[in-house]
XYZ file of C-alpha atoms in Angstrom:
98
model
C -12.814 -27.542 -55.636
C -12.152 -24.281 -57.927
C -14.842 -22.744 -60.129
C -18.542 -25.541 -58.584
C -19.706 -22.919 -56.616
C -23.624 -22.363 -58.401
C -23.128 -19.120 -55.371
C -20.279 -17.083 -55.327
C -19.689 -16.293 -51.255
C -19.767 -12.331 -51.729
C -23.195 -11.465 -51.135
C -25.015 -8.069 -53.150
C -24.948 -6.986 -50.392
C -21.656 -5.927 -50.260
C -22.359 -4.238 -52.926
C -24.911 -1.723 -51.613
C -22.964 -1.286 -48.699
C -20.449 -0.031 -50.702
C -21.962 2.190 -52.855
C -23.317 4.062 -49.173
C -19.842 4.322 -48.190
C -18.586 5.447 -51.347
C -21.544 8.242 -50.698
C -22.831 7.802 -53.769
C -26.559 6.383 -52.039
C -28.916 3.729 -51.611
C -28.507 1.182 -54.570
C -31.273 -1.791 -53.890
C -32.008 -5.104 -56.649
C -35.350 -4.274 -57.340
C -35.328 -6.547 -60.306
C -33.159 -9.965 -60.161
C -33.933 -12.065 -63.990
C -32.167 -14.784 -65.413
C -29.873 -12.749 -67.560
C -30.176 -9.031 -65.633
C -30.723 -7.545 -62.459
C -32.153 -4.284 -62.399
C -31.172 -2.187 -59.751
C -32.296 2.020 -58.457
C -29.929 4.063 -57.537
C -31.203 6.805 -54.863
C -29.944 9.891 -52.960
C -29.488 13.490 -51.602
C -25.932 13.303 -53.853
C -27.788 11.856 -57.377
C -29.985 14.511 -56.626
C -27.466 17.563 -57.072
C -26.002 16.081 -59.685
C -28.671 15.765 -61.746
C -29.721 19.459 -60.519
C -25.994 20.502 -61.936
C -25.832 23.073 -64.224
C -23.749 20.556 -66.186
C -24.384 16.932 -67.914
C -23.656 14.417 -65.121
C -23.736 10.760 -66.255
C -23.114 8.604 -63.812
C -20.047 5.747 -65.929
C -18.016 5.196 -62.748
C -20.770 4.041 -60.804
C -21.418 1.979 -64.420
C -18.792 0.386 -64.181
C -18.219 -0.350 -60.348
C -21.048 -2.310 -61.108
C -20.761 -4.253 -63.444
C -17.608 -5.256 -61.831
C -18.605 -5.995 -58.548
C -21.663 -7.443 -59.849
C -19.376 -9.638 -62.010
C -16.953 -11.039 -59.353
C -20.794 -11.681 -56.761
C -22.349 -14.012 -60.066
C -19.001 -14.810 -61.315
C -19.926 -14.237 -64.957
C -19.395 -11.338 -67.358
C -21.150 -8.687 -68.120
C -22.174 -5.082 -68.922
C -23.897 -2.637 -67.008
C -26.232 0.852 -68.176
C -27.743 3.445 -67.061
C -30.560 5.514 -67.664
C -31.043 8.490 -66.114
C -34.767 9.439 -65.023
C -35.055 12.642 -64.045
C -38.328 12.733 -63.111
C -37.729 11.643 -59.676
C -34.733 11.690 -59.669
C -33.080 8.551 -59.996
C -29.951 6.410 -61.620
C -31.930 3.097 -63.396
C -28.617 0.055 -63.803
C -29.342 -2.910 -65.680
C -25.777 -5.654 -65.394
C -26.418 -8.059 -68.007
C -25.071 -10.712 -68.132
C -22.727 -11.250 -71.217
C -21.714 -14.802 -71.018
């Protein structure tokens, strides 16, 4: 019966794998709340981008993560990124909007 599944057939680990395969880095789910998932992204590529002489952002990764989480959890969500320069890490908050 469509729509009756409580959990998606696709695990979060597939999203982590996709990030790695795309060369974006290692994505880790660090916190899970009822209406929010928090991920951290770390990689040499992130360090290089943060140290570049131009301003960098991670909106492409945030958009990909938002859509992927929406498909996995079958709930609409938005994703915000927070750059943590001191530790060369990006934190993504996927917030469910339903």
